[in-house]
Backbone as a ProteinNet text record, in pm:
[ID]
protein_1_A
[PRIMARY]
PYWIAWALTGYGRAFANADPARALDALREGLALSRAQRLPHREALIARDAAAIEAVHGELEQALARFATAVDSFQRASNLANVADTLAYLAVFFDRLQRPEIAATLYGASTGHGINTMVMELPRVVDHLRSVLDRVSFDRCVAAGAAMEAADAVAYARDQIHAARREVAGLT
[TERTIARY]
2672.9	2648	2686.9	2666	2708.4	2895.7	2963.4	3068.3	3180.1	3107.2	3105.1	3078.5	2978.2	2924.7	3045.3	3061.3	3182.8	3268.3	3321.2	3431.8	3445.5	3306.6	3315	3303.4	3228.3	3262.2	3372.2	3446.6	3646.5	3710	3662	3715.1	3660.7	3542.3	3497	3555.6	3511.4	3586.8	3767.1	3819.8	3989.8	3982.1	3894.7	3952.6	3842.8	3849.6	3721.3	3753	3962.8	3955.9	4045.7	4138.6	4187.3	4173.8	4030.1	3953.7	3786.2	3736.7	3629.3	3525.9	3528.3	3474.2	3429.8	3533.8	3604.5	3566	3548.7	3520.4	3298.2	3276.7	3123	3066.1	3142.7	3119.4	3124.1	3200.9	3190.3	3114.5	3096.6	2933.6	2844.2	2844.5	2675.3	2660.2	2761.4	2739.4	2717.9	2794.5	2799.1	2643.1	2603.6	2449.4	2381.1	2334.5	2273.4	2273.3	2374.7	2411.5	2303.3	2349.8	2246.5	2120.4	2087.1	1907.1	1862.6	1893.6	1895.4	1897	1984.3	1997.3	1917.1	1877.9	1797.7	1913	2006.5	2063.6	2059.5	1985.2	1951.7	2071.8	2096.2	2237.5	2337.6	2366.9	2496.3	2432.9	2319.2	2251.7	2278.9	2259.7	2279.4	2402.7	2486.3	2641.5	2690.8	2605.5	2678.7	2662.1	2510	2404	2508.3	2494.4	2596.8	2747.3	2844.3	2976.3	2935	2866.6	2800.1	2777.8	2671.3	2657.9	2748.7	2876.6	2944.8	3027.7	3034.3	3111.4	3073.8	2918	2848.6	2827.6	2849.5	2805	2922.7	3054.1	3145.9	3176.3	3169.8	3164.4	3057.6	2977.2	2832.1	2753.7	2690.9	2464	2439.6	2419.4	2376.5	2251	2113.6	2065.1	2033.6	2160	2172	2247.6	2314.9	2351.4	2259.4	2171.3	2083.1	1914.2	1952.1	1905.7	1911.8	2059.6	2170.2	2143.5	2151.5	2138.4	2014	1916.7	1735.7	1782.1	1825.6	1800.9	1882.2	2008.4	2068.3	2021.9	2033.7	1892.9	1793.4	1703	1536.6	1613.9	1705.7	1742	1785.4	1864.9	1944.8	1863.2	1711.6	1631	1551	1498.2	1450	1471.9	1620.7	1685.4	1741.7	1692.9	1708.5	1907.8	1959.1	2119.4	2159	2204.5	2168.3	2337.4	2426	2582.2	2604	2543.6	2501.1	2445.6	2300	2206.2	2302.2	2400.1	2462.8	2606.8	2645.8	2746.2	2681	2601	2500.7	2480	2397.6	2399.7	2573.1	2657.1	2768.7	2835	2805.9	2795.5	2751.4	2624.8	2502.6	2543.6	2533.3	2623.1	2790.8	2846.2	2974.3	2888.7	2792.8	2713.8	2627.9	2590.2	2487.9	2604.1	2718.9	2832.4	2841.6	2911.9	2974.1	2839.3	2665.7	2593.1	2551.5	2657.4	2652.6	2532.5	2505.5	2276.2	2396.7	2521.7	2578.8	2503.6	2380.4	2307.2	2209.9	2219.8	2083.5	2263.4	2362.3	2494.2	2514.3	2528.6	2556.7	2469.1	2335.7	2201.6	2211.3	2240.1	2321.8	2416.3	2526	2643.7	2582.6	2578.8	2455.7	2403.9	2290.3	2172.5	2308.6	2438	2524.7	2577.1	2613.9	2707.6	2595.9	2512.1	2398.9	2353.1	2457.8	2354.7	2517.7	2574.5	2728.2	2813.1	2976.5	3113.2	3173.9	3115.1	3099.4	3287.5	3337.3	3482.2	3478.6	3384	3436.1	3417.7	3392.3	3366	3490.1	3558.8	3768.7	3716	3629.1	3615.8	3546.1	3498.4	3414	3472.5	3566.3	3654.6	3703.8	3707	3779.8	3626.5	3529.8	3400.5	3368.9	3365.3	3298.7	3447.8	3531.9	3636.7	3546.1	3507.8	3442.1	3310.4	3301.1	3068.1	3119.6	3256.1	3232.4	3291.8	3397.7	3413.2	3354.6	3221.2	3135.7	3016.3	2940.3	2841.3	2929.3	2844.9	2892.2	2858.6	2947.4	2977.2	2887.8	2753.3	2630	2536	2558.9	2449	2511.8	2620.4	2685.1	2668.2	2665.6	2634.4	2537.8	2415.4	2282.3	2222.1	2294.9	2245	2317.7	2404.5	2425.9	2387.5	2351.5	2303.6	2151.5	2083.8	1890.1	1988.5	2056.4	2065.1	2101.3	2192.3	2208.7	2116	1986.6	1893.9	1806.5	1763.4	1692.7	1686.3	1580.7	1574.9	1620.1	1653.1	1650.6	1588.3	1502	1329.3	1375.4	1347.8	1368.6	1451.5	1588.1	1709.8	1684.2	1609.1	1604.7	1498.8	1387.2	1300.7	1344.1	1419.6	1504	1626.7	1652.9	1731.9	1640.4	1507.8	1469.6	1441.5	1364.5	1297.7	1375.3	1502.9	1656.1	1723.7	1672	1701.9	1615.1	1448.1	1375	1389.4	1368.5	1398.3	1512.8	1652	1759.2	1726.3	1666.3	1564.1	1506.5	1421.6	1335.7	1401.9	1517.6	1543.4	1709	1718.6	1859.4	1762.4	1665.3	1549.5	1433.7	1486	1420.6	1339.3	1265.4	1110.5	1084.6	1225.9	1132.7	1120.5
-2183.9	-2259.1	-2239.7	-2113.6	-2055.4	-2056.6	-2056.7	-2056.4	-2178.3	-2285.3	-2420.6	-2465.3	-2419.7	-2466.1	-2384.1	-2279.3	-2180.2	-2311.4	-2390.2	-2424.2	-2548.8	-2603.4	-2783.8	-2727.1	-2621.6	-2571.7	-2572.6	-2521.1	-2477	-2638.1	-2701.6	-2842	-2928.5	-2945.5	-3003.5	-2930.4	-2831.3	-2802.1	-2800.5	-2836.1	-2859.1	-2993.6	-3064.9	-3256.2	-3281.5	-3198.1	-3267.3	-3345.4	-3306.2	-3342.4	-3501.8	-3444	-3503.5	-3673.3	-3646.2	-3712.6	-3721.8	-3723.5	-3691	-3727.6	-3824	-3903.6	-3842.9	-3782.7	-3700	-3580.1	-3503.9	-3380.2	-3405.6	-3521.3	-3485.3	-3578.1	-3588.7	-3635.8	-3460.5	-3402.1	-3286.6	-3197.7	-3216.7	-3086	-3175.4	-3267.7	-3291.3	-3262.5	-3298.3	-3237.8	-3102	-3030	-2864.8	-2834.6	-2923.4	-2931.2	-2935.7	-3016.1	-3096.3	-2952.9	-2884.5	-2826.2	-2694.9	-2611.6	-2564.1	-2542.1	-2671	-2714.1	-2671.8	-2761.5	-2751.8	-2584.2	-2482.4	-2382	-2271.6	-2323.8	-2268	-2111.7	-2169.7	-2051.2	-2089.3	-2075	-2080.3	-2037.8	-1922.8	-1878.1	-1997	-2055.9	-2131.3	-2269.3	-2292.9	-2450.4	-2413.3	-2349.1	-2330.4	-2344.2	-2281.6	-2259.7	-2407.5	-2493	-2598.7	-2681.9	-2691	-2751.1	-2778.6	-2648.8	-2644.1	-2699	-2691.3	-2761.6	-2897	-2926.3	-3071.7	-3182	-3068.1	-3130.4	-3132.8	-3044.2	-3022.2	-3194	-3205.4	-3307.1	-3441.9	-3427.1	-3604.9	-3589	-3508.4	-3530.1	-3600.7	-3601.6	-3693.5	-3752.4	-3801.3	-3835.5	-3922.8	-3912.4	-3979.2	-4042.7	-4010.6	-4038.6	-3920	-3932.3	-3813	-3753.9	-3893.3	-3806.5	-3763.5	-3743.5	-3636.7	-3533.8	-3547.3	-3397.9	-3326.6	-3369.9	-3327.6	-3269	-3289.6	-3270.8	-3123.1	-3156.9	-3051.1	-2958.4	-3007.8	-2880.6	-2744.7	-2820.2	-2816	-2689.8	-2804.2	-2690.7	-2528.5	-2531	-2426.2	-2349.9	-2395.5	-2228.6	-2223.8	-2293.1	-2234.3	-2100.3	-2166.9	-2105.7	-1974	-1966.4	-1851.3	-1767.6	-1836.3	-1694.4	-1661.2	-1720.2	-1637.7	-1568.3	-1580.4	-1467.3	-1358.9	-1380.6	-1236.7	-1280.9	-1356	-1317.6	-1375.2	-1285.8	-1325.6	-1364.1	-1363.2	-1393.1	-1551.9	-1616.2	-1724.9	-1823.3	-1756	-1818.6	-1833.3	-1785.9	-1715.8	-1821.3	-1836.1	-1929.4	-2086.7	-2094.7	-2265.8	-2227.5	-2160.3	-2233	-2271.5	-2172.6	-2249.5	-2360.2	-2378.3	-2585	-2653	-2630.9	-2711.8	-2713.6	-2639.2	-2643.7	-2741.5	-2774.5	-2818.7	-2930.8	-3034.4	-3146.6	-3165.2	-3083.1	-3164.5	-3183.6	-3088.3	-3184.1	-3290.9	-3354.4	-3414.3	-3571.5	-3514	-3585.9	-3627.2	-3562.8	-3555.8	-3461.8	-3372.5	-3307.2	-3164	-3180.8	-3057.6	-2912.7	-2937	-2837	-2787.7	-2820.9	-2813.4	-2722.6	-2757	-2717.3	-2544	-2566.9	-2430.6	-2361	-2391.4	-2247	-2288.9	-2333.2	-2270.3	-2203.6	-2257.8	-2153	-2005.8	-2000.4	-1886.5	-1821.5	-1882.7	-1810.2	-1730.9	-1822.3	-1773.4	-1686	-1647.4	-1483.1	-1417	-1381	-1310.1	-1261.4	-1292.6	-1279.3	-1270.8	-1327.3	-1338.9	-1327.5	-1328.1	-1368.2	-1465.9	-1616.7	-1751.7	-1748.2	-1671.7	-1659.5	-1771.1	-1877.1	-1967.1	-2114.9	-2095.6	-2242.8	-2289.5	-2302.5	-2384.8	-2460.6	-2545.2	-2614.3	-2590	-2436.6	-2373.5	-2346.3	-2319.1	-2256.5	-2390.1	-2470.4	-2639	-2688.1	-2653.2	-2724.1	-2658.7	-2525.7	-2413.1	-2512.7	-2499.3	-2557.8	-2679.3	-2772	-2849.5	-2899.1	-2771.9	-2726.7	-2733.9	-2587.7	-2553.1	-2662.2	-2742	-2886.5	-2997.7	-2986.3	-3096.2	-3009.5	-2913.4	-2852.3	-2762.3	-2776.8	-2682.6	-2500.8	-2451.7	-2291.6	-2187.1	-2242.1	-2162.8	-2237.9	-2409.4	-2460.6	-2396.2	-2390.4	-2341.2	-2212.4	-2076.2	-1964.3	-1952.4	-1966.9	-2004.7	-2041.9	-2120.2	-2151	-2069.3	-2056.6	-1918.1	-1839.1	-1735.9	-1678.3	-1668	-1754.6	-1820.7	-1776.2	-1844.8	-1866.9	-1733	-1632.6	-1503.9	-1391.9	-1483.4	-1360.3	-1386.2	-1488	-1530.8	-1389.6	-1399.9	-1332.2	-1384.7	-1346.3	-1431.3	-1562	-1532.2	-1626.2	-1752	-1706.6	-1764.5	-1888.9	-1779.6	-1922.5	-2008.8	-2004.8	-2052.1	-2151	-2121.2	-2226.1	-2366.1	-2288.1	-2366.4	-2475.8	-2385.8	-2481.2	-2591.8	-2547.1	-2675.2	-2728.3	-2693.4	-2799.4	-2905.5	-2867.9	-2958.4	-3034.5	-2994.6	-3111.3	-3203.8	-3139	-3246.6	-3349.2	-3321.7	-3377.8	-3508.5	-3393.5	-3518.2	-3647.1	-3598.7	-3688.2	-3851.1	-3750.7	-3883.2	-3980.6	-3902.1	-3998.1	-4081.4	-4016.1	-4099.4	-4225.2	-4172.9	-4251.9	-4392.8	-4370	-4452.6	-4424.8	-4328.6	-4314.6	-4194.1	-4200.3	-4155.7	-4263.7
-2220.7	-2367.7	-2504.3	-2501.3	-2655.6	-2678.9	-2608.5	-2604.5	-2609.6	-2544.1	-2521.2	-2719.8	-2753.9	-2870.4	-2964.3	-2916.7	-3063.2	-3050.8	-2969.6	-2935.6	-2983	-2972.2	-3072.1	-3193.3	-3233.6	-3395.1	-3413.5	-3347.1	-3406.8	-3386.8	-3287.4	-3285.7	-3370.7	-3442.2	-3551.3	-3660.7	-3722.1	-3810.5	-3848.6	-3714.1	-3745.3	-3756.9	-3681.4	-3763.7	-3836.7	-3931.6	-4029.7	-4145.5	-4178.7	-4263.3	-4262	-4085.9	-4038.4	-3969.8	-3929.4	-3829.6	-3860.2	-3956.3	-3998	-3892.3	-3817.6	-3721.1	-3579	-3571.4	-3437.3	-3442	-3584.8	-3631.3	-3580.6	-3672.9	-3618.1	-3519.2	-3422.5	-3296.8	-3202.1	-3261.2	-3167.5	-3253.7	-3396	-3427.9	-3361.3	-3356.3	-3282.2	-3167.5	-3087.4	-2974.9	-2906.5	-2982.4	-3027.9	-3075.5	-3207.8	-3244.4	-3083.2	-3049.4	-2936.2	-2854.8	-2774.7	-2747.7	-2754.5	-2834.9	-2979.4	-2940.6	-2965.3	-2988.1	-2813.4	-2736.9	-2573.7	-2537.2	-2565	-2533.1	-2609.7	-2729.3	-2776.5	-2844.2	-2980.2	-2992.2	-3105.9	-3224.7	-3362.7	-3410.5	-3441.4	-3492	-3459.6	-3367.1	-3357.4	-3438.8	-3425.5	-3465.4	-3600.6	-3668	-3810	-3851.7	-3818.7	-3867.9	-3812.3	-3687.7	-3679.3	-3762.8	-3783.7	-3919.9	-4010.4	-4096.8	-4200	-4211.9	-4114.7	-4120.1	-4074.2	-4016.3	-4015.6	-4158.1	-4199.2	-4313.2	-4397.8	-4417.1	-4519.7	-4511.7	-4372.9	-4367.6	-4358.9	-4341.3	-4374.4	-4526.8	-4604.7	-4709	-4779	-4755.1	-4800.3	-4660.3	-4533.7	-4437.8	-4403.5	-4402.3	-4341.7	-4374.4	-4347.9	-4451.5	-4513.5	-4630.6	-4718.7	-4680	-4576.3	-4539	-4449.3	-4361.1	-4286.6	-4298.1	-4433.4	-4488.9	-4548.9	-4564.4	-4686.2	-4572	-4440.1	-4343.4	-4251.1	-4234	-4164.6	-4273.8	-4408.3	-4438.1	-4474.1	-4456.5	-4480.8	-4361.2	-4198.5	-4136.5	-4082.7	-4162.5	-4183.8	-4280.8	-4413	-4520.8	-4434.3	-4366.9	-4321.2	-4200.6	-4123.7	-4022.8	-4048.5	-4163.7	-4199.5	-4257.4	-4326.3	-4432.3	-4283.1	-4209.5	-4099.5	-3986.8	-4006.3	-3952.3	-4057.7	-4192.6	-4268	-4288.7	-4256	-4253.4	-4404.7	-4537.3	-4612.1	-4728.3	-4595	-4593.3	-4638.5	-4457.3	-4421.5	-4523	-4558.3	-4693	-4781.7	-4907.6	-4939.5	-4958.6	-4813.2	-4776.2	-4816.1	-4750.9	-4734	-4869	-4944.1	-5106.1	-5150.6	-5096.2	-5197.9	-5139	-5009.6	-4956.9	-5071.9	-5124.5	-5150.7	-5311.6	-5332.7	-5515	-5490.7	-5376.5	-5372	-5357.5	-5268.8	-5232.4	-5359.2	-5432.2	-5569.1	-5640	-5679.1	-5770.6	-5785.2	-5583.8	-5567.8	-5588.3	-5623.2	-5616.8	-5807	-5865	-5971.8	-6076.4	-5992.9	-6043.9	-6066.7	-6199.6	-6273.9	-6250.8	-6355.5	-6327.8	-6180.2	-6148.5	-6000.3	-5964.7	-5925.4	-5864.6	-5897.6	-6030.1	-6088.6	-6083.1	-6098.6	-6044.5	-5913.1	-5817.8	-5696.5	-5631.1	-5721.8	-5691.9	-5779.3	-5894.2	-5924.6	-5828.4	-5733.9	-5690	-5511	-5457.1	-5414.9	-5429	-5529.7	-5588.3	-5575.2	-5603.9	-5596.5	-5459.7	-5369.9	-5222.7	-5117.7	-5175.2	-5095.5	-5162.5	-5083.9	-5136.3	-5114.8	-5079.3	-5054.4	-4986.3	-4917.7	-4865.8	-4829.4	-4761.3	-4618.4	-4719	-4821.3	-4902.1	-4972.5	-4907.6	-4941.6	-5081	-5136.5	-5224	-5352.2	-5331.6	-5444.2	-5563.1	-5530.9	-5691.2	-5784.8	-5749.3	-5780.2	-5790.4	-5754.7	-5777.6	-5921.4	-5908.9	-5994.1	-6145.8	-6128	-6238.1	-6266	-6220.6	-6260.2	-6329.1	-6249.6	-6365	-6482.4	-6486.5	-6636.1	-6705.9	-6639.1	-6779.5	-6781.7	-6715.5	-6733	-6821.6	-6833.9	-6866.1	-6992.8	-7084.5	-7183.2	-7170.7	-7222.3	-7170.5	-7194.9	-7307.1	-7235.1	-7137.4	-7131	-7001.4	-6879.2	-6873	-6735.6	-6722.4	-6868.3	-6817.9	-6789.8	-6864.9	-6840.5	-6683.1	-6615.3	-6500.8	-6384.5	-6436.7	-6330	-6334	-6444.1	-6416.1	-6396.5	-6415.3	-6352	-6185.5	-6172.1	-6021.3	-5921.1	-5995	-5971.6	-5985	-6094.8	-6084.7	-6011.1	-5903.9	-5803.7	-5688.6	-5656.7	-5493.4	-5398.1	-5269.2	-5181.3	-5144.7	-5180.7	-5096.6	-5221	-5308.4	-5417.4	-5461.5	-5450.1	-5386.6	-5316.3	-5152.5	-5039.2	-5129.2	-5171.9	-5253.3	-5297.9	-5381	-5549.1	-5426.8	-5342	-5219.1	-5174.3	-5156.7	-5047.3	-5130.6	-5265	-5295.7	-5400.3	-5394	-5441	-5324.9	-5251.4	-5146.9	-5071.1	-5128.2	-5048	-5161.2	-5278.2	-5394.3	-5365.6	-5373.3	-5316.9	-5166.9	-5128.2	-4955.4	-5027.1	-5106.8	-5192.8	-5180	-5312.3	-5390.3	-5302.6	-5200.2	-5130.5	-5022.5	-4976.6	-4935	-5064.5	-5127.7	-5222.3	-5320.7	-5263.6	-5311.2	-5445.4	-5527.8	-5628.9	-5763.4
[MASK]
++++++++++++++++++++++++++++++++++++++++++++++++++++++++++++++++++++++++++++++++++++++++++++++++++++++++++++++++++++++++++++++++++++++++++++++++++++++++++++++++++++++++++++

């Protein structure tokens, strides 16, 4: 089951841009398999990949729920590298939601705990954030995020996810 879920992840990643619906189908299948077989690390990886695609081609609520699953799972496992990558994915997501301060803070938090090599859109997002925020605001947000301990960065991410979920659901 682990290798099937792994293959479905690769399949989903391969089709993420060319055929997002196909990619999401594969990732959802891998997610269900990972949950059924109690493969929490694989579930978290797939949830994060699916969230990134859902954020662009799916439902915002589903993307936020999957990001929450990923960040919680990686924190429980003390997997700081994947926490950092998930925070970087969230920075990209919040940039899309036009929340530059949140995005810059999450970017800063991600740099404080990892190297974010997996987040291909991050350099473009950082450039965008620098153009949207004045230099002082950008530097302040990034520094605040980078200064966060991992648990604080995860709590901040959870708070932002929760607020965005409420907003998406029309509860604000």
